[in-house]
Amino acid sequence: MSPPWPITTPGAAPRSRACGCAIKAACLETAARALAGCAPLLLAGCIPASRADAPPAPRVHPTVVSLNPCADAILAEVADRNQILALSAWSRDPRSTSMDLALAQRLPSTHGTVEEVLALRPDLVIDGRFIAPATASAYARLGLKLETVDLAATVEDARAQVRRLAGLVGHPDRGEALVARMDAVLAAAAPPPGAPPIPAVVWEPGGIVPGQGTLVSDLLVRTGYTNFSALRGLGQADRLPLERMLADPPRVILVADAGDRAAADQDRALAHPALRALTGTTRAAFAPNLLYCGGPTVIRAAQRLAEVRHQILPRRGRGTAAGGGGVMAKGTAR
């Protein structure tokens, strides 16, 4: 599946899906940054070579600008506040943020232009793996150290990413503390020994599902589910036809949408009479910003998955509770 901020895979056309105004704005912003690729090169050419050839000695606790929302959430946990010169603007959007929204709104933000970053003069710039080559070259020419991060595909990837970023900002102990918190929550969210796994599908607008090789797929398995999509050979950001789901319905449909009109228009499949008639399938809300990032997002995602599992399984002496994300009644449309 694709995150709500734009990424591009080498050799493949970018995937797009209507996810509301925030996503459309992201696509326009990405296009503008790509078309402006010559600007950073011209800007870099105006800087004397001596500035790039004689970088200052590295600091133990370097200042940082993050242009990646997954990195934002981790840095907010492991870096000092005075180290963070800016986080990505995505973290200020409640539909795409992977960190505490109030904290993100208190910290400086940037839309990621080279000019903005240069004005801040950070010791370290963190961006996604598929940063435009022209932009990466400009950072190098300007003497700005660039580190890139990828989407974590497993919990082990997420642990490694936390440790790496914590080390980069000079606080490896805080990274270990965050990893320990992640592991503690994962242990608490694990199903009882011998419990049969629950078939579950994560459904995004338009029928996009996470298949093999995704972090949420790993989290599903660790919290007592089987990934319905992965077992049917679907990969990252594949689409699951409604007919295939009706032929062998999952026990749980985790509905991930931002609640906007564009998402609702694409979710008409969830109102299909045949799907509504299913009596053995429960739908539960699953926030879209739990799907893509590691770090502290692993904690919230694991807690939510465990909560849904506890709500749908019969428990002696206890009724079904409506949790923070809400479990929707069986066979009802959103």
Coordinates of C-alpha atoms in Angstrom, one line a residue:
M1 CA 0.0 0.0 0.0
S2 CA 1.1 3.5 -0.5
P3 CA 1.4 6.2 2.2
P4 CA -0.6 9.4 2.0
W5 CA 2.6 11.3 1.1
P6 CA 4.0 10.8 -2.4
I7 CA 6.7 8.2 -3.1
T8 CA 8.1 7.0 -6.4
T9 CA 9.4 3.5 -7.1
P10 CA 12.3 3.4 -9.6
G11 CA 11.2 1.8 -12.9
A12 CA 7.5 2.0 -12.1
A13 CA 4.8 4.6 -12.7
P14 CA 3.7 6.1 -9.4
R15 CA 0.4 4.8 -8.0
S16 CA -2.3 7.3 -7.3
R17 CA -5.6 7.1 -5.5
A18 CA -8.2 9.7 -4.5
C19 CA -7.7 10.1 -0.7
G20 CA -9.0 13.7 -0.4
C21 CA -7.6 17.1 -0.6
A22 CA -4.5 16.3 1.4
I23 CA -3.4 13.7 -1.1
K24 CA -4.2 15.8 -4.1
A25 CA -2.1 18.6 -2.6
A26 CA 0.7 16.2 -2.0
C27 CA 0.7 15.1 -5.7
L28 CA 0.8 18.8 -6.8
E29 CA 3.6 19.6 -4.3
T30 CA 5.6 16.6 -5.5
A31 CA 5.2 17.6 -9.1
A32 CA 6.2 21.2 -8.3
R33 CA 9.3 20.0 -6.5
A34 CA 10.3 17.7 -9.5
L35 CA 9.8 20.5 -12.0
A36 CA 11.9 22.8 -9.9
G37 CA 14.8 20.3 -10.0
C38 CA 17.0 22.8 -11.8
A39 CA 16.6 25.4 -9.1
P40 CA 18.6 23.6 -6.4
L41 CA 21.4 23.0 -8.9
L42 CA 21.5 26.7 -9.8
L43 CA 21.4 27.6 -6.2
A44 CA 24.2 25.1 -5.4
G45 CA 26.3 26.6 -8.1
C46 CA 26.2 30.0 -6.4
I47 CA 27.8 28.7 -3.2
P48 CA 31.6 28.9 -3.1
A49 CA 33.3 25.6 -3.3
S50 CA 35.2 26.3 -0.1
R51 CA 32.0 26.2 1.9
A52 CA 31.3 22.6 0.8
D53 CA 35.0 21.6 1.0
A54 CA 35.5 22.6 4.6
P55 CA 32.5 21.3 6.6
P56 CA 32.5 21.9 10.3
A57 CA 33.4 19.1 12.7
P58 CA 30.3 17.0 13.4
R59 CA 28.4 17.7 16.5
V60 CA 27.6 15.0 19.1
H61 CA 24.0 16.2 19.0
P62 CA 23.4 17.6 15.5
T63 CA 20.6 19.8 14.4
V64 CA 18.1 18.1 12.0
V65 CA 15.5 18.9 9.4
S66 CA 13.2 16.0 8.7
L67 CA 11.2 15.8 5.4
N68 CA 9.7 12.4 6.1
P69 CA 6.7 11.9 8.4
C70 CA 7.8 8.5 9.5
A71 CA 11.2 10.0 10.6
D72 CA 9.3 12.9 12.2
A73 CA 7.5 10.6 14.7
I74 CA 10.8 8.9 15.7
L75 CA 12.8 12.1 16.0
A76 CA 10.1 13.6 18.2
E77 CA 10.8 10.7 20.6
V78 CA 14.6 10.6 20.5
A79 CA 15.9 14.1 19.7
D80 CA 16.1 17.1 21.9
R81 CA 13.6 19.9 21.0
N82 CA 16.5 22.3 20.2
Q83 CA 17.9 19.7 17.7
I84 CA 14.7 19.7 15.6
L85 CA 14.8 22.7 13.3
A86 CA 11.8 21.5 11.3
L87 CA 9.6 18.5 10.6
S88 CA 7.7 17.8 7.5
A89 CA 4.4 19.6 6.9
W90 CA 2.7 16.2 6.6
S91 CA 3.0 15.8 10.4
R92 CA 0.7 18.8 10.9
D93 CA -2.1 17.1 8.9
P94 CA -4.4 15.0 11.2
R95 CA -5.0 12.6 8.3
S96 CA -1.4 11.8 7.6
T97 CA 0.5 12.5 10.8
S98 CA 2.2 9.6 12.6
M99 CA 3.0 11.6 15.7
D100 CA 1.1 13.5 18.4
L101 CA -0.7 16.3 16.4
A102 CA -0.5 18.9 19.1
L103 CA 3.3 18.4 19.4
A104 CA 3.7 18.5 15.6
Q105 CA 1.9 21.8 15.5
R106 CA 4.2 23.3 18.2
L107 CA 7.3 22.3 16.3
P108 CA 8.6 24.2 13.2
S109 CA 7.7 22.6 9.8
T110 CA 8.8 22.8 6.3
H111 CA 7.4 21.9 2.9
G112 CA 10.8 20.5 1.9
T113 CA 12.2 23.0 -0.7
V114 CA 16.0 23.2 -0.9
E115 CA 15.7 26.9 -0.2
E116 CA 13.8 26.4 3.0
V117 CA 16.2 23.7 4.2
L118 CA 19.3 25.8 3.3
A119 CA 17.9 28.8 5.3
L120 CA 17.8 26.6 8.4
R121 CA 21.4 25.3 7.9
P122 CA 20.9 22.0 9.7
D123 CA 23.7 19.6 10.4
L124 CA 21.5 16.8 9.1
V125 CA 18.7 16.4 6.5
I126 CA 16.5 13.3 6.6
D127 CA 14.3 12.5 3.6
G128 CA 12.7 9.4 2.0
R129 CA 14.6 6.9 0.0
F130 CA 13.2 8.2 -3.3
I131 CA 14.4 11.8 -3.0
A132 CA 14.9 13.5 -6.4
P133 CA 18.5 13.0 -7.5
A134 CA 18.8 16.7 -8.3
T135 CA 17.8 17.6 -4.8
A136 CA 20.2 15.1 -3.3
S137 CA 23.0 16.5 -5.4
A138 CA 22.1 20.0 -4.3
Y139 CA 22.4 19.1 -0.7
A140 CA 25.8 17.6 -1.3
R141 CA 27.0 20.6 -3.1
L142 CA 25.7 22.9 -0.4
G143 CA 27.5 20.9 2.3
L144 CA 24.3 19.5 3.9
K145 CA 24.5 15.9 5.1
L146 CA 21.6 13.8 3.8
E147 CA 20.3 10.6 5.3
T148 CA 17.5 8.7 3.7
V149 CA 14.9 6.3 5.3
D150 CA 12.7 3.7 3.7
L151 CA 9.3 2.4 4.7
A152 CA 9.7 -0.3 7.3
A153 CA 8.4 -3.6 5.9
T154 CA 8.7 -5.6 9.1
V155 CA 8.9 -5.0 12.9
E156 CA 12.6 -5.8 12.7
D157 CA 13.0 -3.0 10.1
A158 CA 11.1 -0.7 12.4
R159 CA 13.5 -1.5 15.3
A160 CA 16.5 -0.9 13.1
Q161 CA 15.1 2.4 11.9
V162 CA 14.6 3.7 15.4
R163 CA 18.1 2.7 16.4
R164 CA 19.6 4.3 13.4
L165 CA 17.8 7.6 13.8
A166 CA 18.5 7.8 17.5
G167 CA 22.2 7.2 16.8
L168 CA 22.3 9.9 14.1
V169 CA 21.0 12.5 16.6
G170 CA 23.4 11.3 19.3
H171 CA 20.8 9.6 21.6
P172 CA 21.2 5.9 21.1
D173 CA 19.9 5.3 24.7
R174 CA 16.6 6.9 23.8
G175 CA 16.4 4.7 20.7
E176 CA 16.8 1.6 22.9
A177 CA 14.1 2.9 25.2
L178 CA 11.7 3.3 22.4
V179 CA 12.5 -0.1 21.0
A180 CA 11.9 -1.6 24.5
R181 CA 8.5 0.1 24.6
M182 CA 7.6 -1.2 21.2
D183 CA 8.6 -4.8 22.2
A184 CA 6.6 -4.5 25.5
V185 CA 3.4 -3.5 23.7
L186 CA 3.9 -6.2 21.0
A187 CA 4.3 -8.8 23.7
A188 CA 1.1 -7.6 25.5
A189 CA -0.8 -7.5 22.2
A190 CA 0.2 -11.1 21.2
P191 CA -2.6 -13.7 21.3
P192 CA -2.8 -16.4 23.9
P193 CA -0.7 -19.5 23.0
G194 CA -2.7 -21.9 20.8
A195 CA -5.3 -19.3 19.8
P196 CA -6.4 -19.8 16.2
P197 CA -5.5 -16.8 14.0
I198 CA -8.3 -14.6 12.8
P199 CA -8.6 -13.9 9.0
A200 CA -8.5 -10.2 8.5
V201 CA -8.3 -7.8 5.6
V202 CA -7.2 -4.1 5.8
W203 CA -9.3 -2.2 3.3
E204 CA -8.4 1.2 2.0
P205 CA -10.5 3.4 -0.3
G206 CA -10.9 1.8 -3.7
G207 CA -10.2 -1.7 -2.4
I208 CA -6.5 -1.2 -1.9
V209 CA -5.1 -3.7 0.5
P210 CA -1.7 -4.4 2.1
G211 CA -0.3 -7.8 1.0
Q212 CA 3.0 -9.4 1.5
G213 CA 6.1 -7.4 2.5
T214 CA 4.3 -4.7 4.5
L215 CA 4.7 -3.6 8.1
V216 CA 1.0 -3.9 8.9
S217 CA 1.0 -7.5 7.5
D218 CA 3.8 -8.4 10.1
L219 CA 1.8 -6.7 12.8
L220 CA -1.4 -8.6 11.9
V221 CA 0.4 -11.9 12.3
R222 CA 2.1 -10.8 15.6
T223 CA -1.3 -9.8 17.1
G224 CA -3.3 -12.9 16.3
Y225 CA -4.5 -12.5 12.7
T226 CA -3.8 -13.9 9.3
N227 CA -3.4 -11.4 6.4
F228 CA -6.3 -12.3 4.1
S229 CA -4.6 -10.4 1.2
A230 CA -1.1 -11.8 1.6
L231 CA -2.5 -15.4 1.7
R232 CA -4.1 -14.7 -1.7
G233 CA -0.9 -13.6 -3.3
L234 CA -1.5 -9.9 -3.2
G235 CA 1.4 -7.5 -2.7
Q236 CA 1.9 -4.0 -1.6
A237 CA -0.9 -1.6 -2.8
D238 CA -2.7 -4.3 -4.8
R239 CA -6.5 -4.2 -5.2
L240 CA -8.8 -6.8 -3.8
P241 CA -11.9 -7.4 -6.0
L242 CA -15.0 -7.5 -4.0
E243 CA -15.9 -10.8 -5.6
R244 CA -12.8 -12.5 -4.2
M245 CA -13.6 -11.3 -0.7
L246 CA -17.2 -12.5 -1.0
A247 CA -16.1 -15.9 -2.2
D248 CA -14.3 -16.6 1.1
P249 CA -15.1 -13.7 3.5
P250 CA -12.6 -12.8 6.2
R251 CA -13.6 -12.7 9.8
V252 CA -12.7 -9.0 10.1
I253 CA -12.5 -6.1 7.7
L254 CA -10.3 -3.3 9.1
V255 CA -11.6 -0.2 7.3
A256 CA -8.9 2.4 6.8
D257 CA -10.0 5.7 5.4
A258 CA -9.7 9.4 6.4
G259 CA -13.4 10.0 6.6
D260 CA -13.5 12.4 3.7
R261 CA -16.0 12.5 0.8
A262 CA -13.5 11.2 -1.8
A263 CA -12.8 8.2 0.3
A264 CA -16.5 7.6 0.9
D265 CA -17.2 7.6 -2.8
Q266 CA -14.5 5.0 -3.4
D267 CA -15.9 2.8 -0.5
R268 CA -19.2 2.1 -2.2
A269 CA -18.1 -1.5 -2.4
L270 CA -18.5 -1.7 1.4
A271 CA -22.2 -0.9 1.0
H272 CA -22.8 -3.7 -1.5
P273 CA -25.8 -5.8 -0.5
A274 CA -23.9 -9.0 -0.7
L275 CA -21.3 -7.7 1.7
R276 CA -23.9 -6.3 4.1
A277 CA -25.6 -9.7 4.1
L278 CA -22.5 -11.4 5.6
T279 CA -23.3 -12.5 9.2
G280 CA -19.8 -13.7 10.1
T281 CA -17.8 -10.7 9.2
T282 CA -17.2 -7.7 11.5
R283 CA -16.0 -4.3 10.3
A284 CA -13.8 -2.2 12.6
A285 CA -12.2 1.2 12.1
F286 CA -8.4 1.3 11.6
A287 CA -6.8 4.7 11.3
P288 CA -4.9 5.2 8.0
N289 CA -2.0 6.8 9.8
L290 CA -1.4 3.4 11.5
L291 CA -0.5 1.7 8.2
Y292 CA 2.8 3.0 7.1
C293 CA 5.3 4.0 9.7
G294 CA 7.4 2.3 12.3
G295 CA 8.6 3.7 15.6
P296 CA 5.9 4.8 18.0
T297 CA 3.3 4.0 15.3
V298 CA 4.0 0.3 15.9
I299 CA 2.8 0.8 19.5
R300 CA -0.5 2.4 18.5
A301 CA -1.2 -0.1 15.7
A302 CA -0.5 -3.1 17.8
Q303 CA -2.7 -1.8 20.6
R304 CA -5.5 -1.2 18.1
L305 CA -5.2 -4.6 16.6
A306 CA -5.3 -6.3 20.0
E307 CA -8.3 -4.2 21.0
V308 CA -10.2 -5.3 17.9
R309 CA -9.3 -8.9 18.5
H310 CA -10.6 -8.7 22.1
Q311 CA -13.8 -7.1 21.0
I312 CA -14.8 -9.6 18.4
L313 CA -13.9 -12.8 20.2
P314 CA -16.5 -14.2 22.7
R315 CA -15.3 -13.8 26.2
R316 CA -16.9 -15.5 29.2
G317 CA -18.6 -13.1 31.5
R318 CA -17.8 -10.0 29.5
G319 CA -19.8 -8.1 26.9
T320 CA -18.5 -6.6 23.6
A321 CA -17.1 -3.1 24.3
A322 CA -16.9 -0.3 21.8
G323 CA -13.2 0.8 21.8
G324 CA -11.5 4.0 20.9
G325 CA -11.6 3.3 17.1
G326 CA -15.1 1.7 17.3
V327 CA -16.1 -1.7 16.1
M328 CA -19.0 -1.5 13.6
A329 CA -21.9 -3.9 13.7
K330 CA -21.7 -7.0 11.6
G331 CA -22.9 -6.6 8.1
T332 CA -23.5 -2.8 8.3
A333 CA -22.2 -0.2 5.9
R334 CA -20.3 2.8 7.0

